[in-house]
Amino acid sequence: MVILTSVMATGALTLTACGSRDDSGGDSSNGGNTTLTIGVDAPLSGENSTTGLGIQYGAQIAVDDANKNKLVPGVTFKLKAYDDKAQPATGQSNATAITGDKTAVGAVGPLNSGVAQSMQQVFASANMAEISPSNTNPELTQGKNWQTDKKRPYKTYFRTATTDELQGSFAADYAYNGLKKKTVFVVDDKQTYGAGLAKIFTEQFKKLGGTVVGTDHVNTGDKDFGSLVTKIKTSKASLLYYGGQYDESALITKQMKDGGVKIPLFGGDGMFASTYIETAGAASEGDLATAVGVPADTLPAAKTFIETYKAKGYKGDYGAYGAYSYDAATAIIKAVKAAVDANDGKVPSDINTLRSSVVDQVQKSDFEGISGKVSFDEYGDTTNKQLTVYQVTKGEWKAVKTGTADLG
């Protein structure tokens, strides 16, 4: 539900939306005479909230830095965060609220590819830039027939995360050539992200010479995986590959190990979170996950970001997407600066004109972010194709391989 309130004294339009919440703890004031809003949509409560909060606060730090450094003279940026609870319908409602805010110039998010599918059309209709730091499903940028005929569905949608086409293949190569696993059992959660990732992993693993000895599906929210464990045990697989989020995979690996199936669980960036290890406990030891980019703590440019995140006491996990969220918000901010510069140093008075200009300028992005080079190809995909395999070692995620996927 969206409630619109006309404020006659200022002529402004104020929106209050179910699921929205203002920034908490950020300093978004620099004395500018024009306030522009950047929306953030992610799961801030419930499932996936550990990584969702990392997205929110990654963007908040970018906004605070822009205001502190007066990146756009005369403009104060404000962050407004919306909780989609990992639900597509809620994400769509939030997108409507963000685009309905006449001070909003762009949005960061969402976390989940399935949620993104429900939001893209809303942002496209408003001609507003949307940059996800975490969506990886290839269809979002390259269309449903991306494997044979790539066509960009929405010029307003971008992402700073690379795609599952690369991530799934990277994981398959490491499983087969790095871990020397020749048999695998594949499970997914039937969601856009999970099913898509599992499909790509399966195709590439078979192409390399591996054998998929069994497949199955689970539902998000499931807690009892006893029958799945029996199937995996019977298959005699040497590895379990899971397409989905950490909420289910942490329980699967725990029940699998408790059931006597002592094989690693390997998943994608959806399970790369500290919560996975906390929930699974000792059962997570040796498990693996791929994630976009390289470890944030190895990037010199991200040092101050990490220090700030910790000093502020922000909740969530910045490790998966915090730096990519920071860079997504920065891309929007820099696009606003370019739009203002092109308008004789003035903020365009018409919000639709400003939004259109921001979309064009985001497409032209070319700067060094804290996650690496930030630029986008003709589909809106990041040109940063680096990926990392992490393994749980002594209760912590440790990088074991960094590189790019070979799709040859």
PDB file of C-alpha atoms in Angstrom, residues 73 103 162 238 257 359 365:
ATOM      1  CA  PRO A  73      27.846  20.968  -5.056  1.00  0.00           C
ATOM      2  CA  THR A 103      12.978  13.549  -5.223  1.00  0.00           C
ATOM      3  CA  THR A 162      28.528 -10.576 -12.701  1.00  0.00           C
ATOM      4  CA  SER A 238      31.124 -37.022  -3.959  1.00  0.00           C
ATOM      5  CA  LYS A 257      26.508 -34.453   7.863  1.00  0.00           C
ATOM      6  CA  VAL A 359      20.126   6.678 -16.883  1.00  0.00           C
ATOM      7  CA  SER A 365      30.072   5.012 -16.034  1.00  0.00           C
TER       8      SER A 365
END
